[in-house]
Structure formats: C-alpha cells, structure tokens
Amino acid sequence: MEGQAAKLRELMERLVRYAVGGIMCQDLGRLFAGALPPGAGRWLPQARTRMAATFVEAAQRRQPKVLELGCGAGPMASSWERRHPPVAAVAWPQAGGPSALGELRERVRLDARAAELAALRRHLREQRTENERRRGANAAARAELQALRERLQASTAALSLPILRQEG
C-alpha cells in the first residue's frame, strides 16, 4: 500500500510538472489575440506564471485527498504513465512543497519586475521621441521668430528712415 502511495505521489508530481510546463509554454497573446486589450503583452507573462502558481498550490492542497482516494488508482496510474512518459525537459517548477511555491512566487515577482522595467523602457523611448519632435518644433519656431524679428527690424528701419531725414 505504501509503495502504491509513493508511486501515486510521484505520478501526481509528474502530472503537475507536465501541466505547469504546458501552461508556461502557452503563447497566451496568440491564443487570445482577438479578445485581449491593447498592451496585454505587458501583463500576460505575469498572468501565465500566476496561473501556474495557482495550479501548483491547488494541486498541493488536494494531494492528501487524492492520496486518500487513490487506493484503487493503480490501473489508472499505469495507464496515464504509459500515455505520458516522464518529461525531462519540464524541470521547472517542481511540485514538491515550499521550494516550488517559493520558486513560482519568485518567478511572478521577477516577471512583474520585468514587465515594469519594459514599461519604463518603452516610456523612456516614447519620451525621447517626443523630446526630439519638440526640439525640431522649437528650432523651427526659433527660426521663424528670428525671421520675423529681422523683418520687424527692416520694417522699423524703413519707417524710421523718412522720419530721421526730416529731422536731420
């Protein structure tokens, strides 16, 4: 019985790793392209990681109940194991307690930080572009102002010349 519980526990951990690997590999932007608002690419990685973390937490909460009910799960476990061999490439996150949950939380934190940095970089690029546009507009306005000043001085000189001749 204990061997069957250990096998079932191992199988459940593999199932969780397999499912989390599937979640983390999903391209949610492409999958929900028509339904997502503009700018969703900033928060989608964080949402995907949060979804994986929620899945792992739920699996860990329900694991004791599954083990309790798993007395007759031997044939079902063997059947699943034949259809889904171990996936060595899906090593993160391990469904094995606090370290896996900590890894997921750290991943969520890092994804949030990366999204924040990406937003700041995008804002900086936009600000630089706007500054360049304003510099060009300011230079054009200065040139126009200088031309108007020169015209004003020429007009003033032209108007002042007859007055100065009469006085002189």
PDB file of C-alpha atoms in Angstrom:
ATOM      1  CA  MET A   1       0.000   0.000   0.000  1.00  0.00           C
ATOM      2  CA  GLU A   2       2.824   2.413   0.879  1.00  0.00           C
ATOM      3  CA  GLY A   3       4.560   1.636  -2.423  1.00  0.00           C
ATOM      4  CA  GLN A   4       1.361   2.413  -4.287  1.00  0.00           C
ATOM      5  CA  ALA A   5       1.000   5.730  -2.409  1.00  0.00           C
ATOM      6  CA  ALA A   6       4.610   6.656  -3.225  1.00  0.00           C
ATOM      7  CA  LYS A   7       4.044   5.772  -6.878  1.00  0.00           C
ATOM      8  CA  LEU A   8       0.820   7.769  -6.925  1.00  0.00           C
ATOM      9  CA  ARG A   9       2.575  10.742  -5.264  1.00  0.00           C
ATOM     10  CA  GLU A  10       5.370  10.575  -7.848  1.00  0.00           C
ATOM     11  CA  LEU A  11       2.823  10.321 -10.642  1.00  0.00           C
ATOM     12  CA  MET A  12       0.921  13.336  -9.310  1.00  0.00           C
ATOM     13  CA  GLU A  13       4.146  15.360  -9.150  1.00  0.00           C
ATOM     14  CA  ARG A  14       4.910  14.410 -12.752  1.00  0.00           C
ATOM     15  CA  LEU A  15       1.385  15.355 -13.764  1.00  0.00           C
ATOM     16  CA  VAL A  16       1.750  18.748 -12.077  1.00  0.00           C
ATOM     17  CA  ARG A  17       5.158  19.333 -13.740  1.00  0.00           C
ATOM     18  CA  TYR A  18       3.677  18.324 -17.091  1.00  0.00           C
ATOM     19  CA  ALA A  19       0.677  20.652 -16.657  1.00  0.00           C
ATOM     20  CA  VAL A  20       2.782  23.567 -15.410  1.00  0.00           C
ATOM     21  CA  GLY A  21       5.183  23.067 -18.300  1.00  0.00           C
ATOM     22  CA  GLY A  22       2.206  23.217 -20.651  1.00  0.00           C
ATOM     23  CA  ILE A  23       0.941  26.396 -19.015  1.00  0.00           C
ATOM     24  CA  MET A  24       4.346  28.069 -19.141  1.00  0.00           C
ATOM     25  CA  CYS A  25       4.827  27.173 -22.821  1.00  0.00           C
ATOM     26  CA  GLN A  26       1.478  28.638 -23.909  1.00  0.00           C
ATOM     27  CA  ASP A  27       1.578  31.740 -26.097  1.00  0.00           C
ATOM     28  CA  LEU A  28      -1.403  33.456 -24.486  1.00  0.00           C
ATOM     29  CA  GLY A  29      -1.033  36.533 -26.676  1.00  0.00           C
ATOM     30  CA  ARG A  30      -1.539  34.483 -29.809  1.00  0.00           C
ATOM     31  CA  LEU A  31      -4.139  32.228 -28.194  1.00  0.00           C
ATOM     32  CA  PHE A  32      -6.371  35.125 -27.090  1.00  0.00           C
ATOM     33  CA  ALA A  33      -5.311  37.644 -29.755  1.00  0.00           C
ATOM     34  CA  GLY A  34      -8.833  38.787 -30.596  1.00  0.00           C
ATOM     35  CA  ALA A  35     -10.037  39.059 -27.017  1.00  0.00           C
ATOM     36  CA  LEU A  36      -7.153  40.881 -25.326  1.00  0.00           C
ATOM     37  CA  PRO A  37      -6.986  44.651 -24.908  1.00  0.00           C
ATOM     38  CA  PRO A  38      -4.058  46.610 -26.340  1.00  0.00           C
ATOM     39  CA  GLY A  39      -0.967  46.419 -24.138  1.00  0.00           C
ATOM     40  CA  ALA A  40      -1.833  42.978 -22.780  1.00  0.00           C
ATOM     41  CA  GLY A  41       1.647  41.757 -23.660  1.00  0.00           C
ATOM     42  CA  ARG A  42       2.952  43.639 -20.626  1.00  0.00           C
ATOM     43  CA  TRP A  43       0.998  41.589 -18.093  1.00  0.00           C
ATOM     44  CA  LEU A  44       0.478  38.261 -19.887  1.00  0.00           C
ATOM     45  CA  PRO A  45       3.754  36.652 -18.693  1.00  0.00           C
ATOM     46  CA  GLN A  46       2.871  37.524 -15.116  1.00  0.00           C
ATOM     47  CA  ALA A  47      -0.670  36.172 -15.554  1.00  0.00           C
ATOM     48  CA  ARG A  48       0.676  32.936 -17.036  1.00  0.00           C
ATOM     49  CA  THR A  49       3.085  32.498 -14.120  1.00  0.00           C
ATOM     50  CA  ARG A  50       0.354  33.314 -11.619  1.00  0.00           C
ATOM     51  CA  MET A  51      -1.902  30.733 -13.290  1.00  0.00           C
ATOM     52  CA  ALA A  52       0.837  28.097 -12.958  1.00  0.00           C
ATOM     53  CA  ALA A  53       1.404  29.046  -9.302  1.00  0.00           C
ATOM     54  CA  THR A  54      -2.314  28.781  -8.572  1.00  0.00           C
ATOM     55  CA  PHE A  55      -2.403  25.376 -10.244  1.00  0.00           C
ATOM     56  CA  VAL A  56       0.551  24.130  -8.154  1.00  0.00           C
ATOM     57  CA  GLU A  57      -0.997  25.465  -4.928  1.00  0.00           C
ATOM     58  CA  ALA A  58      -4.334  23.792  -5.705  1.00  0.00           C
ATOM     59  CA  ALA A  59      -2.600  20.519  -6.565  1.00  0.00           C
ATOM     60  CA  GLN A  60      -0.638  20.601  -3.307  1.00  0.00           C
ATOM     61  CA  ARG A  61      -3.788  21.371  -1.286  1.00  0.00           C
ATOM     62  CA  ARG A  62      -5.667  18.483  -2.872  1.00  0.00           C
ATOM     63  CA  GLN A  63      -2.812  15.963  -2.844  1.00  0.00           C
ATOM     64  CA  PRO A  64      -3.731  14.400   0.554  1.00  0.00           C
ATOM     65  CA  LYS A  65      -7.332  13.857  -0.586  1.00  0.00           C
ATOM     66  CA  VAL A  66      -6.154  12.306  -3.855  1.00  0.00           C
ATOM     67  CA  LEU A  67      -3.794  10.010  -1.956  1.00  0.00           C
ATOM     68  CA  GLU A  68      -6.624   9.050   0.390  1.00  0.00           C
ATOM     69  CA  LEU A  69      -8.917   8.243  -2.533  1.00  0.00           C
ATOM     70  CA  GLY A  70      -6.117   6.722  -4.589  1.00  0.00           C
ATOM     71  CA  CYS A  71      -6.381   3.213  -3.155  1.00  0.00           C
ATOM     72  CA  GLY A  72      -7.744   1.814  -6.405  1.00  0.00           C
ATOM     73  CA  ALA A  73      -5.814   4.147  -8.678  1.00  0.00           C
ATOM     74  CA  GLY A  74      -3.116   1.649  -9.641  1.00  0.00           C
ATOM     75  CA  PRO A  75      -4.532   0.707 -13.075  1.00  0.00           C
ATOM     76  CA  MET A  76      -5.406   4.321 -13.837  1.00  0.00           C
ATOM     77  CA  ALA A  77      -1.916   5.489 -12.841  1.00  0.00           C
ATOM     78  CA  SER A  78      -0.281   2.853 -15.001  1.00  0.00           C
ATOM     79  CA  SER A  79      -2.480   3.822 -17.941  1.00  0.00           C
ATOM     80  CA  TRP A  80      -1.587   7.513 -17.594  1.00  0.00           C
ATOM     81  CA  GLU A  81       2.084   6.670 -17.169  1.00  0.00           C
ATOM     82  CA  ARG A  82       2.086   4.699 -20.429  1.00  0.00           C
ATOM     83  CA  ARG A  83       0.445   7.547 -22.332  1.00  0.00           C
ATOM     84  CA  HIS A  84       2.588  10.310 -20.766  1.00  0.00           C
ATOM     85  CA  PRO A  85       6.179   9.237 -20.238  1.00  0.00           C
ATOM     86  CA  PRO A  86       8.373  11.398 -17.978  1.00  0.00           C
ATOM     87  CA  VAL A  87       9.203  14.748 -19.479  1.00  0.00           C
ATOM     88  CA  ALA A  88      12.785  15.558 -18.524  1.00  0.00           C
ATOM     89  CA  ALA A  89      12.663  18.944 -20.217  1.00  0.00           C
ATOM     90  CA  VAL A  90       9.929  20.155 -17.892  1.00  0.00           C
ATOM     91  CA  ALA A  91      12.000  20.503 -14.775  1.00  0.00           C
ATOM     92  CA  TRP A  92      10.599  23.816 -13.552  1.00  0.00           C
ATOM     93  CA  PRO A  93       8.725  24.148 -11.298  1.00  0.00           C
ATOM     94  CA  GLN A  94       8.875  21.015  -9.196  1.00  0.00           C
ATOM     95  CA  ALA A  95       5.621  20.280  -7.464  1.00  0.00           C
ATOM     96  CA  GLY A  96       7.220  19.453  -4.202  1.00  0.00           C
ATOM     97  CA  GLY A  97       6.381  21.804  -1.424  1.00  0.00           C
ATOM     98  CA  PRO A  98       7.545  25.176  -0.255  1.00  0.00           C
ATOM     99  CA  SER A  99      10.549  25.409  -2.561  1.00  0.00           C
ATOM    100  CA  ALA A 100       8.353  25.021  -5.657  1.00  0.00           C
ATOM    101  CA  LEU A 101       5.907  27.578  -4.349  1.00  0.00           C
ATOM    102  CA  GLY A 102       8.791  29.884  -3.490  1.00  0.00           C
ATOM    103  CA  GLU A 103      10.228  29.436  -6.975  1.00  0.00           C
ATOM    104  CA  LEU A 104       6.862  30.298  -8.508  1.00  0.00           C
ATOM    105  CA  ARG A 105       6.458  33.343  -6.300  1.00  0.00           C
ATOM    106  CA  GLU A 106       9.976  34.460  -7.212  1.00  0.00           C
ATOM    107  CA  ARG A 107       9.146  33.923 -10.894  1.00  0.00           C
ATOM    108  CA  VAL A 108       5.967  36.003 -10.513  1.00  0.00           C
ATOM    109  CA  ARG A 109       7.973  38.744  -8.778  1.00  0.00           C
ATOM    110  CA  LEU A 110      10.635  38.680 -11.494  1.00  0.00           C
ATOM    111  CA  ASP A 111       8.013  38.701 -14.258  1.00  0.00           C
ATOM    112  CA  ALA A 112       6.297  41.680 -12.624  1.00  0.00           C
ATOM    113  CA  ARG A 113       9.627  43.481 -12.315  1.00  0.00           C
ATOM    114  CA  ALA A 114      10.492  42.673 -15.945  1.00  0.00           C
ATOM    115  CA  ALA A 115       7.105  43.985 -17.096  1.00  0.00           C
ATOM    116  CA  GLU A 116       7.621  47.152 -15.042  1.00  0.00           C
ATOM    117  CA  LEU A 117      11.106  47.664 -16.499  1.00  0.00           C
ATOM    118  CA  ALA A 118       9.793  47.053 -20.021  1.00  0.00           C
ATOM    119  CA  ALA A 119       7.074  49.651 -19.448  1.00  0.00           C
ATOM    120  CA  LEU A 120       9.658  52.132 -18.136  1.00  0.00           C
ATOM    121  CA  ARG A 121      11.929  51.494 -21.137  1.00  0.00           C
ATOM    122  CA  ARG A 122       9.022  51.966 -23.533  1.00  0.00           C
ATOM    123  CA  HIS A 123       8.050  55.193 -21.755  1.00  0.00           C
ATOM    124  CA  LEU A 124      11.674  56.386 -21.958  1.00  0.00           C
ATOM    125  CA  ARG A 125      11.776  55.652 -25.716  1.00  0.00           C
ATOM    126  CA  GLU A 126       8.483  57.478 -26.215  1.00  0.00           C
ATOM    127  CA  GLN A 127       9.735  60.405 -24.133  1.00  0.00           C
ATOM    128  CA  ARG A 128      12.953  60.606 -26.148  1.00  0.00           C
ATOM    129  CA  THR A 129      10.971  60.569 -29.394  1.00  0.00           C
ATOM    130  CA  GLU A 130       8.681  63.304 -28.077  1.00  0.00           C
ATOM    131  CA  ASN A 131      11.700  65.356 -26.938  1.00  0.00           C
ATOM    132  CA  GLU A 132      13.268  65.073 -30.411  1.00  0.00           C
ATOM    133  CA  ARG A 133       9.994  66.133 -32.005  1.00  0.00           C
ATOM    134  CA  ARG A 134       9.770  69.127 -29.662  1.00  0.00           C
ATOM    135  CA  ARG A 135      13.404  70.077 -30.317  1.00  0.00           C
ATOM    136  CA  GLY A 136      12.639  70.151 -34.039  1.00  0.00           C
ATOM    137  CA  ALA A 137       9.467  72.174 -33.484  1.00  0.00           C
ATOM    138  CA  ASN A 138      11.329  74.575 -31.170  1.00  0.00           C
ATOM    139  CA  ALA A 139      14.140  75.035 -33.704  1.00  0.00           C
ATOM    140  CA  ALA A 140      11.586  75.780 -36.430  1.00  0.00           C
ATOM    141  CA  ALA A 141       9.781  78.236 -34.128  1.00  0.00           C
ATOM    142  CA  ARG A 142      13.095  79.941 -33.236  1.00  0.00           C
ATOM    143  CA  ALA A 143      13.981  80.255 -36.927  1.00  0.00           C
ATOM    144  CA  GLU A 144      10.545  81.720 -37.675  1.00  0.00           C
ATOM    145  CA  LEU A 145      10.867  84.105 -34.725  1.00  0.00           C
ATOM    146  CA  GLN A 146      14.313  85.211 -35.912  1.00  0.00           C
ATOM    147  CA  ALA A 147      12.955  85.820 -39.427  1.00  0.00           C
ATOM    148  CA  LEU A 148      10.061  87.854 -38.002  1.00  0.00           C
ATOM    149  CA  ARG A 149      12.464  89.841 -35.811  1.00  0.00           C
ATOM    150  CA  GLU A 150      14.641  90.615 -38.844  1.00  0.00           C
ATOM    151  CA  ARG A 151      11.574  91.666 -40.864  1.00  0.00           C
ATOM    152  CA  LEU A 152      10.423  93.842 -37.971  1.00  0.00           C
ATOM    153  CA  GLN A 153      13.835  95.491 -37.734  1.00  0.00           C
ATOM    154  CA  ALA A 154      13.900  96.042 -41.507  1.00  0.00           C
ATOM    155  CA  SER A 155      10.368  97.477 -41.444  1.00  0.00           C
ATOM    156  CA  THR A 156      11.188  99.672 -38.460  1.00  0.00           C
ATOM    157  CA  ALA A 157      14.326 100.925 -40.191  1.00  0.00           C
ATOM    158  CA  ALA A 158      12.373 101.583 -43.393  1.00  0.00           C
ATOM    159  CA  LEU A 159       9.704 103.513 -41.484  1.00  0.00           C
ATOM    160  CA  SER A 160      12.228 105.363 -39.341  1.00  0.00           C
ATOM    161  CA  LEU A 161      14.419 106.479 -42.248  1.00  0.00           C
ATOM    162  CA  PRO A 162      11.983 109.112 -43.636  1.00  0.00           C
ATOM    163  CA  ILE A 163      11.371 110.452 -40.132  1.00  0.00           C
ATOM    164  CA  LEU A 164      15.082 110.706 -39.432  1.00  0.00           C
ATOM    165  CA  ARG A 165      15.661 112.510 -42.769  1.00  0.00           C
ATOM    166  CA  GLN A 166      13.015 115.102 -41.954  1.00  0.00           C
ATOM    167  CA  GLU A 167      14.536 115.796 -38.570  1.00  0.00           C
ATOM    168  CA  GLY A 168      18.047 115.908 -39.836  1.00  0.00           C
TER     169      GLY A 168
END
